[in-house]
Amino acid sequence: MSASVKTSLYEHAEHAARIIRSQYSEEVRVALVLGSGLGAFADEIQESTAIPYEEIQGFARSTVEGHAGRLVLGKIKGVSVAVMQGRFHYYEGYALEEVVFPIRTLGLLGVESLILTNAAGGINVGFNQGALMVISDHLNLMEANPLRGAHDQRFGERFPDMTEVYSRDYQEIAVEEAQAMGLELRRGIYAALSGPSYETPAEVRMLRILGADAVGMSTVPEAIIARQMGIKVLGISCITNMAAGVLGEPISHHEVIETGERVRETFKELLRRVIPRMM
Ligand code: HPA
């Protein structure tokens, strides 16, 4: 985002949307962001076009292992989708404005439904490693809000309502489809911290008292931006590990990726079932 000072963020996002449209001309109404270890879903996309993030002006680079760094466009069960294989995190050092730039771009591309996925630590002791959780609400404990700063009404309101960040309709659809698969899909509150260190056991106890069921380092800024733009959001966490202190074992990024890979097929199946119902 280094062009002339006169170019607004909105125009940057419009420019990025034009770059995408020049490579994929179909209308895209559904977008997905694939979290750590969950990138394999992109292989499901048919008639796909992949655009590396470095070709989309304004997109940052994904620096995390387990995040590929490309936008894949194509079809899932006949529905045109845009899939972010890899996202940008606040802990990578990016400004929140950069973290959410792709969401703004997808909004201008015409996306109306967004699935945000992530790897998260389980705080609710009723959860198991490898469980999937549909996000019912969040706690923004990231110390910042992506809407802080200059306001541009073209993106939406200055003070957007956050009563229903995660669409109740979409939560129902996800739970119904999971039931049809014989999969127990939990519902819970996702707390976002900036990271990148994992939490201490004391922090995890604090988060539990605050009402969190899972903890992670992403999703919330993207969800806030999507809501400002009127995009409906479905959030799904993969509980890749129990949060610090729950089992008394150390947490490793390796374990996070490995669990993501273990639930890969279940996760793919759930997404394949949910996407056609989001329209
Ligand atoms: N804490 C924060 N983020 C995470 C975790 C965790 O335990 N697991 C995967 N992402």
XYZ file of C-alpha atoms and ligand atoms in Angstrom:
289
model
C 0.000 0.000 0.000
C 2.677 2.439 -1.010
C 1.133 4.325 -3.936
C 0.410 8.057 -3.897
C -0.859 9.511 -0.644
C -4.046 10.566 -2.417
C -5.066 6.963 -3.044
C -7.376 5.841 -0.279
C -7.558 2.433 1.299
C -10.871 1.981 -0.506
C -9.252 2.580 -3.879
C -6.427 0.182 -2.990
C -8.978 -2.493 -2.170
C -10.869 -1.762 -5.400
C -7.628 -2.107 -7.316
C -6.899 -5.461 -5.651
C -10.430 -6.618 -6.485
C -9.874 -5.646 -10.128
C -6.670 -7.705 -10.240
C -8.615 -10.726 -8.982
C -11.481 -10.127 -11.397
C -9.065 -9.901 -14.317
C -8.021 -13.505 -13.583
C -11.391 -14.916 -12.566
C -14.438 -13.306 -14.086
C -17.241 -15.283 -12.385
C -19.304 -13.719 -9.605
C -18.023 -14.889 -6.235
C -20.452 -14.747 -3.297
C -18.728 -17.094 -0.826
C -15.197 -16.797 0.533
C -13.202 -18.908 2.963
C -10.114 -18.272 5.010
C -8.228 -21.460 5.805
C -6.383 -21.522 9.108
C -3.188 -23.275 10.243
C -3.040 -26.871 9.051
C -6.442 -26.494 7.312
C -5.189 -25.312 3.906
C -5.828 -28.664 2.197
C -9.444 -27.740 1.524
C -8.161 -25.662 -1.407
C -7.451 -28.974 -3.218
C -11.215 -29.572 -3.379
C -11.831 -26.614 -5.643
C -12.705 -27.408 -9.223
C -11.811 -25.431 -12.327
C -9.506 -23.499 -10.059
C -7.394 -20.419 -10.637
C -4.719 -19.704 -8.018
C -3.325 -16.217 -7.556
C -0.227 -15.884 -5.329
C -0.676 -13.087 -2.790
C 2.369 -11.267 -4.161
C 0.444 -10.703 -7.410
C -2.395 -8.925 -5.617
C -1.280 -5.426 -4.739
C -1.985 -4.664 -1.083
C -1.910 -8.282 0.093
C 0.930 -8.972 2.496
C 2.967 -12.187 2.586
C 2.146 -15.164 4.719
C 5.198 -15.921 6.860
C 3.843 -18.836 8.888
C 4.502 -22.527 8.325
C 1.208 -24.181 7.408
C -0.022 -21.143 5.439
C 0.494 -21.291 1.673
C -0.148 -17.677 0.644
C -2.449 -17.752 -2.337
C -6.016 -17.013 -3.279
C -7.710 -19.936 -5.005
C -10.876 -19.282 -6.989
C -13.155 -21.906 -8.461
C -16.133 -24.103 -7.686
C -17.299 -26.226 -4.786
C -20.430 -28.188 -5.658
C -21.155 -25.683 -8.414
C -20.778 -22.646 -6.115
C -18.093 -20.096 -7.028
C -15.788 -19.525 -4.078
C -12.671 -17.560 -3.237
C -10.420 -19.367 -0.813
C -7.576 -17.755 1.077
C -5.013 -20.453 1.566
C -3.185 -18.725 4.370
C -3.957 -15.511 6.220
C -2.063 -12.636 7.788
C -1.774 -12.405 11.542
C -1.250 -9.461 13.832
C 1.634 -11.319 15.509
C 3.552 -11.379 12.225
C 3.995 -7.644 12.723
C 1.400 -6.487 10.228
C -0.887 -3.614 11.096
C -4.473 -4.780 11.565
C -5.292 -2.758 8.454
C -3.011 -5.116 6.498
C -4.386 -8.200 8.249
C -7.916 -7.381 7.096
C -7.114 -5.930 3.670
C -8.014 -9.193 1.887
C -11.438 -9.232 3.562
C -12.122 -5.696 2.382
C -11.009 -6.717 -1.100
C -13.278 -9.775 -1.073
C -16.155 -7.583 0.093
C -15.642 -5.263 -2.872
C -15.436 -8.310 -5.134
C -19.044 -9.037 -4.127
C -18.582 -11.658 -1.403
C -21.653 -11.877 0.858
C -20.764 -14.944 2.943
C -17.468 -15.608 4.665
C -16.234 -18.749 6.394
C -13.390 -18.071 8.800
C -11.531 -21.124 10.018
C -8.754 -21.351 12.543
C -6.729 -23.572 14.807
C -7.499 -22.891 18.452
C -6.655 -24.083 21.925
C -9.509 -25.678 23.870
C -10.407 -23.912 27.111
C -13.716 -25.649 27.718
C -12.729 -28.870 29.481
C -15.575 -30.675 27.717
C -13.670 -30.324 24.438
C -11.204 -32.846 23.029
C -8.185 -32.367 20.839
C -9.387 -32.579 17.229
C -12.925 -31.354 18.018
C -14.561 -28.779 15.775
C -16.308 -25.764 17.282
C -18.672 -23.390 15.553
C -18.052 -19.888 16.873
C -21.119 -18.318 18.490
C -19.430 -15.088 19.601
C -16.005 -13.698 20.333
C -13.916 -11.808 22.853
C -11.586 -9.321 21.208
C -8.572 -9.327 23.533
C -6.111 -8.469 20.791
C -5.511 -5.009 22.258
C -6.650 -3.323 19.044
C -9.586 -3.006 16.682
C -9.130 -3.175 12.898
C -11.552 -0.271 12.423
C -9.424 2.133 14.463
C -8.265 5.070 12.377
C -9.627 7.007 9.442
C -13.169 6.101 8.546
C -14.446 5.614 5.011
C -18.228 5.372 4.831
C -17.981 3.377 1.600
C -16.862 0.371 3.676
C -19.744 0.772 6.128
C -20.560 2.454 9.400
C -18.153 4.094 11.795
C -19.689 2.186 14.738
C -20.921 -1.102 13.316
C -23.232 -3.260 15.393
C -21.654 -6.486 16.703
C -24.742 -8.141 18.183
C -24.584 -11.045 15.757
C -21.088 -11.233 14.341
C -21.461 -14.945 13.592
C -24.703 -15.522 11.729
C -27.174 -17.636 13.702
C -28.496 -19.064 10.432
C -25.026 -20.218 9.466
C -24.418 -21.688 12.927
C -27.608 -23.734 12.519
C -26.594 -24.895 9.050
C -23.182 -26.008 10.322
C -24.687 -27.860 13.295
C -27.304 -29.553 11.085
C -24.751 -30.694 8.544
C -22.434 -31.952 11.281
C -25.324 -33.940 12.764
C -26.059 -35.449 9.372
C -22.409 -36.555 9.285
C -22.628 -38.029 12.783
C -20.133 -35.426 13.945
C -20.480 -33.616 17.226
C -19.977 -29.943 16.481
C -19.599 -27.870 19.611
C -20.655 -24.243 19.839
C -18.551 -21.760 21.743
C -16.945 -18.406 22.306
C -13.586 -17.699 20.709
C -11.144 -15.389 22.466
C -8.504 -13.739 20.283
C -5.170 -12.741 21.774
C -2.336 -11.170 19.820
C 0.189 -14.000 20.361
C 2.574 -15.290 19.163
C 3.471 -16.893 22.483
C 0.833 -19.339 23.647
C -1.020 -18.442 26.823
C 0.106 -19.193 30.363
C -2.100 -21.469 32.492
C -3.120 -18.377 34.514
C -4.206 -16.618 31.333
C -6.201 -19.659 30.301
C -7.982 -19.668 33.694
C -8.711 -15.955 33.210
C -10.140 -16.615 29.748
C -12.353 -19.368 31.137
C -13.730 -16.984 33.775
C -14.402 -14.462 30.998
C -16.521 -17.041 29.197
C -14.155 -18.249 26.479
C -14.361 -21.818 25.178
C -11.386 -21.574 22.833
C -8.427 -19.272 22.274
C -6.524 -18.288 19.158
C -4.629 -15.529 17.397
C -6.769 -14.717 14.364
C -10.324 -14.490 12.983
C -11.684 -11.651 15.136
C -10.264 -8.727 13.095
C -11.514 -10.351 9.885
C -14.965 -10.967 11.364
C -15.263 -7.337 12.512
C -14.397 -6.028 9.041
C -16.790 -8.461 7.386
C -19.637 -7.286 9.616
C -18.904 -3.660 8.870
C -19.288 -4.505 5.175
C -22.515 -6.448 5.754
C -20.942 -9.835 5.008
C -22.449 -12.790 6.910
C -19.868 -14.815 8.824
C -19.482 -18.451 9.805
C -16.550 -19.198 12.129
C -15.205 -22.696 12.702
C -12.359 -23.525 15.066
C -10.421 -26.745 15.017
C -9.385 -27.483 18.608
C -5.852 -28.530 17.727
C -4.735 -28.773 21.341
C -6.072 -28.178 24.794
C -5.002 -24.715 26.004
C -2.025 -24.313 28.336
C -2.454 -25.836 31.762
C -5.552 -27.881 30.882
C -3.585 -31.096 30.418
C -0.319 -29.837 31.854
C 1.556 -30.650 28.652
C 3.506 -28.127 26.588
C 1.949 -26.894 23.309
C 3.842 -26.891 20.030
C 3.074 -25.468 16.602
C 3.937 -28.897 15.251
C 1.076 -30.412 17.260
C -1.273 -27.701 15.999
C -0.463 -28.505 12.359
C -0.605 -32.250 12.963
C -4.082 -32.140 14.520
C -5.298 -29.943 11.656
C -4.107 -32.618 9.260
C -5.711 -35.398 11.283
C -9.199 -33.848 11.053
C -8.651 -32.827 7.447
C -11.188 -35.144 5.809
C -13.947 -34.433 8.348
C -13.328 -30.748 8.043
C -13.406 -30.851 4.234
C -16.648 -32.811 4.286
C -18.309 -30.321 6.629
C -17.300 -27.406 4.397
C -18.462 -29.201 1.239
C -21.893 -29.656 2.845
C -22.202 -26.170 4.309
C -21.087 -24.046 1.330
C -24.016 -24.800 -1.016
C -26.441 -23.850 1.773
C -24.954 -20.417 2.408
C -26.376 -18.723 -0.650
N -3.536 -20.786 21.926
C -3.594 -19.806 20.999
N -3.665 -20.041 19.702
C -3.707 -21.318 19.301
C -3.654 -22.390 20.210
C -3.568 -22.102 21.599
O -3.508 -22.985 22.465
N -3.700 -23.531 19.479
C -3.794 -23.154 18.172
N -3.806 -21.823 18.061
